[in-house]
Amino acid sequence: MKEYFPNIKKIKYEGANSKNPLAFHYYDENKVVAGKKMKDHLRFAMAWWHNLCAQGTDMFGTDTMDKSFGQKIGTMEHAKAKVDAGFEFMQKMGIHYFCFHDADLIPETNDINVNYKRLDEISDYILKKMKQTGIKCLWGTANMFSNPKFFAGAGSTSSADVYAFAAAKVKKALDITVKLGGRGYVFWGGREGYEHLLNTDMQLELDNIARLMKMAVKYGRKIGFKGDFYIEPKPKEPMKHQYDFDASTAINFLRHYGLDKDFKLNIEANHATLAGHTFEHELRVSRLNNMLGSIDANQGDPILGWDTDEFPYDVYTATMAMYEVLKSKGLTGGFNFDAKNRRGSYTHEDMFYAYILGMDTYALGLINADKLIKDGRIEKMIKEKYASFNTGIGKKIVSDKTSLEELSKYACKMKDAKLPKSNHQELMQSIVNQIIHSK
Ligand code: XLS
Ligand code: NI
Ligand code: NI
C-alpha cells in the first residue's frame, strides 16, 4: 500500500513541554475532562474539500499546493488516491470522522448519470476503508454552488430545471451519507440569497428553499436517515445577502416552515463573525433554542471581511465556545475543521501542523471551559447580578404575577430607581485570565 505522507508517523500526545512539532501538546484523546474523554467531547472531523481538494488557489493566483497524490487530477484514480491519502491522514492524526460534499469525492461531469455512478463507485471504496479503520462520517452535503448553473441559487433558483438538478444532488448526497452512516446532513446555502431585491421574488425563493428541505427530510427518513439535518448559517459570500444570515434568522426560518423537529444548526466560527456576532453568541443563541447541532471549527481574521477559514488558534474564543458546548450537554454532530492552510503553508507537513494547531486549541478550550465552570466564580457573579429577580417585585415579574399597573404603582412609590449592580466586566475578564493561566 502506497504511503502518501512517508515522513510522518502517528501524531501522539507529548504534553505542553514537548518541542516536537509533530505531536499534540494539549489534545490527549483518552483523557477524561468533564466526565467524558476528550475525543468524545470533540468528535473532530476532516473536511474533505479543504484538506484533500483545495490547492491554494485564490482570486489572483493559481495553485501553490500539490494535492495530486501521484495521479492525474480529474480522474477516478485521483479520486481514489484522495481517499487513500485522506484515510492515511486521519489515521495519523487520530481523527475519527470526516465531512464531504458530493463534488469533493469525484470529478463531476455534465451528465448527472455519470456522476451518480462515480459516487456509487467511490462510496463503495470509502466504505471499505471505513470498515478497515473504524473512521466514520460526521456529515455529508451537496455542492450546489460551484457549477455555473447554480449562479442564481439552488433551492432559490429562478429555473425549475436547475431546481430539479439541485434536488437530484441532494437525493444522491443523502443516499451516500446514509450509506456511509453519516450522523448529519448539512445545508449550507452558499448561493441561496440575492444580489438585488429589484430582480428578486423573495417569497418564492424562501418557500422553494423550504420545499427542498422538506423533500429532503421526507426522502431521508424514508431511506432510514436517523441523524439531524443542519442549516449552516452565513450572512454573505458568495451572495451579497444570504437567507440563512445567522442563527436567529435560520431558527425563525425553520420554525416558520415547520422544519425545526428535523433540523438543528451547524455553527461556523468564521460565519458568526461575518454576521457581526461573536462565535459564542451564535452558539448561545443556538443552545438556548435547543438547536446547537454541530460546529465548523475555524476562525476568521478581524481585519479581513471574508471567510478566511483559518485553523482555530484563538484559545479565548475556543474556551467560550467549549463553555457553550458543555452547557448544551454535547453536540449531535462534532467539530469539523472547515479550515485551510494559508496559501504559503503549502507542504504536506503543513497539513499536519494545521490540524495539530486546531485540535490543541480546542483541547485547551475544553480544559479551560471545564475549569471555568468548576471554579464557579463567573457563574456566581452572574447570579448575583440578577439577584433582584429572586425576591419581592422581581420574583413577581419572573413568575408572571404582575402587571403594568402594579409595576407603575411600585415605581411611583419609589420615585426613582438606583443604578443596577455593576457589571464588573474587567474583574470577570481578569478572573478568566487567572483561571486559564493557572496550572
Ligand atoms: C462555506 C461553508 C461550506 C460548508 C459546507 O463557507 O462553510 O464549506 O461548510 O458546504
Ligand atoms: Ni464557511
Ligand atoms: Ni462551513
PDB file of N, CA, C and O in Angstrom, residues 120-157:
ATOM      1  N   ASP A 120     -21.378   6.192  -6.583  1.00  0.00           N
ATOM      2  CA  ASP A 120     -21.577   4.813  -6.085  1.00  0.00           C
ATOM      3  C   ASP A 120     -20.232   4.114  -5.938  1.00  0.00           C
ATOM      4  O   ASP A 120     -19.948   3.472  -4.926  1.00  0.00           O
ATOM      5  N   GLU A 121     -19.409   4.278  -6.992  1.00  0.00           N
ATOM      6  CA  GLU A 121     -18.114   3.599  -7.002  1.00  0.00           C
ATOM      7  C   GLU A 121     -17.209   4.104  -5.866  1.00  0.00           C
ATOM      8  O   GLU A 121     -16.639   3.312  -5.114  1.00  0.00           O
ATOM      9  N   ILE A 122     -17.134   5.425  -5.735  1.00  0.00           N
ATOM     10  CA  ILE A 122     -16.210   5.968  -4.728  1.00  0.00           C
ATOM     11  C   ILE A 122     -16.720   5.676  -3.321  1.00  0.00           C
ATOM     12  O   ILE A 122     -15.934   5.419  -2.398  1.00  0.00           O
ATOM     13  N   SER A 123     -18.045   5.670  -3.142  1.00  0.00           N
ATOM     14  CA  SER A 123     -18.550   5.418  -1.782  1.00  0.00           C
ATOM     15  C   SER A 123     -18.353   3.958  -1.389  1.00  0.00           C
ATOM     16  O   SER A 123     -18.158   3.657  -0.210  1.00  0.00           O
ATOM     17  N   ASP A 124     -18.369   3.054  -2.374  1.00  0.00           N
ATOM     18  CA  ASP A 124     -18.010   1.650  -2.069  1.00  0.00           C
ATOM     19  C   ASP A 124     -16.580   1.596  -1.539  1.00  0.00           C
ATOM     20  O   ASP A 124     -16.269   0.914  -0.568  1.00  0.00           O
ATOM     21  N   TYR A 125     -15.726   2.345  -2.230  1.00  0.00           N
ATOM     22  CA  TYR A 125     -14.303   2.364  -1.886  1.00  0.00           C
ATOM     23  C   TYR A 125     -14.091   2.968  -0.491  1.00  0.00           C
ATOM     24  O   TYR A 125     -13.318   2.449   0.327  1.00  0.00           O
ATOM     25  N   ILE A 126     -14.809   4.069  -0.231  1.00  0.00           N
ATOM     26  CA  ILE A 126     -14.687   4.731   1.083  1.00  0.00           C
ATOM     27  C   ILE A 126     -15.197   3.806   2.189  1.00  0.00           C
ATOM     28  O   ILE A 126     -14.580   3.691   3.256  1.00  0.00           O
ATOM     29  N   LEU A 127     -16.325   3.160   1.910  1.00  0.00           N
ATOM     30  CA  LEU A 127     -16.933   2.272   2.908  1.00  0.00           C
ATOM     31  C   LEU A 127     -15.953   1.172   3.337  1.00  0.00           C
ATOM     32  O   LEU A 127     -15.843   0.837   4.513  1.00  0.00           O
ATOM     33  N   LYS A 128     -15.247   0.651   2.358  1.00  0.00           N
ATOM     34  CA  LYS A 128     -14.256  -0.394   2.661  1.00  0.00           C
ATOM     35  C   LYS A 128     -13.197   0.146   3.632  1.00  0.00           C
ATOM     36  O   LYS A 128     -12.847  -0.482   4.618  1.00  0.00           O
ATOM     37  N   LYS A 129     -12.718   1.346   3.318  1.00  0.00           N
ATOM     38  CA  LYS A 129     -11.712   1.990   4.173  1.00  0.00           C
ATOM     39  C   LYS A 129     -12.262   2.263   5.567  1.00  0.00           C
ATOM     40  O   LYS A 129     -11.546   2.155   6.569  1.00  0.00           O
ATOM     41  N   MET A 130     -13.510   2.649   5.616  1.00  0.00           N
ATOM     42  CA  MET A 130     -14.132   2.944   6.914  1.00  0.00           C
ATOM     43  C   MET A 130     -14.168   1.677   7.770  1.00  0.00           C
ATOM     44  O   MET A 130     -13.915   1.720   8.972  1.00  0.00           O
ATOM     45  N   LYS A 131     -14.500   0.580   7.124  1.00  0.00           N
ATOM     46  CA  LYS A 131     -14.567  -0.693   7.867  1.00  0.00           C
ATOM     47  C   LYS A 131     -13.184  -1.110   8.361  1.00  0.00           C
ATOM     48  O   LYS A 131     -13.040  -1.594   9.477  1.00  0.00           O
ATOM     49  N   GLN A 132     -12.174  -0.889   7.511  1.00  0.00           N
ATOM     50  CA  GLN A 132     -10.806  -1.263   7.915  1.00  0.00           C
ATOM     51  C   GLN A 132     -10.288  -0.417   9.071  1.00  0.00           C
ATOM     52  O   GLN A 132      -9.531  -0.888   9.910  1.00  0.00           O
ATOM     53  N   THR A 133     -10.688   0.858   9.096  1.00  0.00           N
ATOM     54  CA  THR A 133     -10.043   1.792  10.034  1.00  0.00           C
ATOM     55  C   THR A 133     -10.930   2.199  11.210  1.00  0.00           C
ATOM     56  O   THR A 133     -10.427   2.771  12.179  1.00  0.00           O
ATOM     57  N   GLY A 134     -12.241   1.986  11.097  1.00  0.00           N
ATOM     58  CA  GLY A 134     -13.158   2.451  12.153  1.00  0.00           C
ATOM     59  C   GLY A 134     -13.465   3.939  12.056  1.00  0.00           C
ATOM     60  O   GLY A 134     -14.158   4.498  12.908  1.00  0.00           O
ATOM     61  N   ILE A 135     -12.955   4.600  11.011  1.00  0.00           N
ATOM     62  CA  ILE A 135     -13.251   6.025  10.828  1.00  0.00           C
ATOM     63  C   ILE A 135     -14.682   6.178  10.307  1.00  0.00           C
ATOM     64  O   ILE A 135     -15.146   5.366   9.502  1.00  0.00           O
ATOM     65  N   LYS A 136     -15.375   7.234  10.793  1.00  0.00           N
ATOM     66  CA  LYS A 136     -16.794   7.391  10.466  1.00  0.00           C
ATOM     67  C   LYS A 136     -17.066   8.710   9.739  1.00  0.00           C
ATOM     68  O   LYS A 136     -16.210   9.589   9.682  1.00  0.00           O
ATOM     69  N   CYS A 137     -18.297   8.798   9.253  1.00  0.00           N
ATOM     70  CA  CYS A 137     -18.715  10.020   8.557  1.00  0.00           C
ATOM     71  C   CYS A 137     -19.482  10.907   9.531  1.00  0.00           C
ATOM     72  O   CYS A 137     -20.442  10.452  10.153  1.00  0.00           O
ATOM     73  N   LEU A 138     -19.062  12.169   9.662  1.00  0.00           N
ATOM     74  CA  LEU A 138     -19.801  13.106  10.525  1.00  0.00           C
ATOM     75  C   LEU A 138     -21.011  13.655   9.780  1.00  0.00           C
ATOM     76  O   LEU A 138     -22.122  13.567  10.257  1.00  0.00           O
ATOM     77  N   TRP A 139     -20.784  14.226   8.618  1.00  0.00           N
ATOM     78  CA  TRP A 139     -21.918  14.659   7.796  1.00  0.00           C
ATOM     79  C   TRP A 139     -21.541  14.765   6.329  1.00  0.00           C
ATOM     80  O   TRP A 139     -20.369  14.869   5.974  1.00  0.00           O
ATOM     81  N   GLY A 140     -22.568  14.702   5.517  1.00  0.00           N
ATOM     82  CA  GLY A 140     -22.401  14.889   4.079  1.00  0.00           C
ATOM     83  C   GLY A 140     -23.225  16.081   3.622  1.00  0.00           C
ATOM     84  O   GLY A 140     -24.086  16.579   4.352  1.00  0.00           O
ATOM     85  N   THR A 141     -22.945  16.531   2.420  1.00  0.00           N
ATOM     86  CA  THR A 141     -23.714  17.636   1.852  1.00  0.00           C
ATOM     87  C   THR A 141     -23.542  17.621   0.332  1.00  0.00           C
ATOM     88  O   THR A 141     -22.698  16.901  -0.195  1.00  0.00           O
ATOM     89  N   ALA A 142     -24.364  18.418  -0.338  1.00  0.00           N
ATOM     90  CA  ALA A 142     -24.253  18.537  -1.793  1.00  0.00           C
ATOM     91  C   ALA A 142     -23.675  19.900  -2.128  1.00  0.00           C
ATOM     92  O   ALA A 142     -24.093  20.907  -1.557  1.00  0.00           O
ATOM     93  N   ASN A 143     -22.725  19.915  -3.034  1.00  0.00           N
ATOM     94  CA  ASN A 143     -22.191  21.192  -3.506  1.00  0.00           C
ATOM     95  C   ASN A 143     -23.153  21.742  -4.558  1.00  0.00           C
ATOM     96  O   ASN A 143     -23.231  21.233  -5.679  1.00  0.00           O
ATOM     97  N   MET A 144     -23.875  22.787  -4.172  1.00  0.00           N
ATOM     98  CA  MET A 144     -24.846  23.407  -5.088  1.00  0.00           C
ATOM     99  C   MET A 144     -24.474  24.873  -5.279  1.00  0.00           C
ATOM    100  O   MET A 144     -25.327  25.747  -5.262  1.00  0.00           O
ATOM    101  N   PHE A 145     -23.148  25.092  -5.396  1.00  0.00           N
ATOM    102  CA  PHE A 145     -22.690  26.474  -5.566  1.00  0.00           C
ATOM    103  C   PHE A 145     -21.569  26.632  -6.582  1.00  0.00           C
ATOM    104  O   PHE A 145     -21.413  27.692  -7.161  1.00  0.00           O
ATOM    105  N   SER A 146     -20.782  25.566  -6.840  1.00  0.00           N
ATOM    106  CA  SER A 146     -19.636  25.733  -7.746  1.00  0.00           C
ATOM    107  C   SER A 146     -20.049  25.754  -9.215  1.00  0.00           C
ATOM    108  O   SER A 146     -19.569  26.571  -9.993  1.00  0.00           O
ATOM    109  N   ASN A 147     -20.930  24.851  -9.597  1.00  0.00           N
ATOM    110  CA  ASN A 147     -21.330  24.776 -11.004  1.00  0.00           C
ATOM    111  C   ASN A 147     -22.057  26.056 -11.424  1.00  0.00           C
ATOM    112  O   ASN A 147     -22.933  26.541 -10.706  1.00  0.00           O
ATOM    113  N   PRO A 148     -21.700  26.590 -12.626  1.00  0.00           N
ATOM    114  CA  PRO A 148     -22.309  27.866 -13.053  1.00  0.00           C
ATOM    115  C   PRO A 148     -23.843  27.843 -13.079  1.00  0.00           C
ATOM    116  O   PRO A 148     -24.471  28.891 -12.906  1.00  0.00           O
ATOM    117  N   LYS A 149     -24.441  26.659 -13.253  1.00  0.00           N
ATOM    118  CA  LYS A 149     -25.905  26.668 -13.339  1.00  0.00           C
ATOM    119  C   LYS A 149     -26.558  27.084 -12.018  1.00  0.00           C
ATOM    120  O   LYS A 149     -27.734  27.434 -11.983  1.00  0.00           O
ATOM    121  N   PHE A 150     -25.776  27.081 -10.949  1.00  0.00           N
ATOM    122  CA  PHE A 150     -26.326  27.492  -9.656  1.00  0.00           C
ATOM    123  C   PHE A 150     -26.073  28.978  -9.358  1.00  0.00           C
ATOM    124  O   PHE A 150     -26.178  29.399  -8.216  1.00  0.00           O
ATOM    125  N   PHE A 151     -25.757  29.755 -10.398  1.00  0.00           N
ATOM    126  CA  PHE A 151     -25.426  31.162 -10.100  1.00  0.00           C
ATOM    127  C   PHE A 151     -26.568  31.888  -9.411  1.00  0.00           C
ATOM    128  O   PHE A 151     -26.364  32.794  -8.614  1.00  0.00           O
ATOM    129  N   ALA A 152     -27.822  31.460  -9.730  1.00  0.00           N
ATOM    130  CA  ALA A 152     -28.975  32.140  -9.109  1.00  0.00           C
ATOM    131  C   ALA A 152     -29.521  31.335  -7.926  1.00  0.00           C
ATOM    132  O   ALA A 152     -30.657  31.527  -7.509  1.00  0.00           O
ATOM    133  N   GLY A 153     -28.710  30.439  -7.403  1.00  0.00           N
ATOM    134  CA  GLY A 153     -29.145  29.638  -6.258  1.00  0.00           C
ATOM    135  C   GLY A 153     -29.492  28.219  -6.647  1.00  0.00           C
ATOM    136  O   GLY A 153     -29.463  27.851  -7.826  1.00  0.00           O
ATOM    137  N   ALA A 154     -29.798  27.420  -5.638  1.00  0.00           N
ATOM    138  CA  ALA A 154     -30.192  26.022  -5.856  1.00  0.00           C
ATOM    139  C   ALA A 154     -31.684  25.915  -5.515  1.00  0.00           C
ATOM    140  O   ALA A 154     -32.535  25.935  -6.392  1.00  0.00           O
ATOM    141  N   GLY A 155     -32.003  25.898  -4.212  1.00  0.00           N
ATOM    142  CA  GLY A 155     -33.413  25.952  -3.801  1.00  0.00           C
ATOM    143  C   GLY A 155     -34.039  27.286  -4.178  1.00  0.00           C
ATOM    144  O   GLY A 155     -35.245  27.381  -4.398  1.00  0.00           O
ATOM    145  N   SER A 156     -33.230  28.316  -4.276  1.00  0.00           N
ATOM    146  CA  SER A 156     -33.764  29.660  -4.541  1.00  0.00           C
ATOM    147  C   SER A 156     -33.597  30.080  -6.004  1.00  0.00           C
ATOM    148  O   SER A 156     -33.779  31.247  -6.335  1.00  0.00           O
ATOM    149  N   THR A 157     -33.285  29.135  -6.871  1.00  0.00           N
ATOM    150  CA  THR A 157     -33.039  29.497  -8.270  1.00  0.00           C
ATOM    151  C   THR A 157     -34.318  29.968  -8.971  1.00  0.00           C
ATOM    152  O   THR A 157     -35.424  29.641  -8.537  1.00  0.00           O
TER     153      THR A 157
END
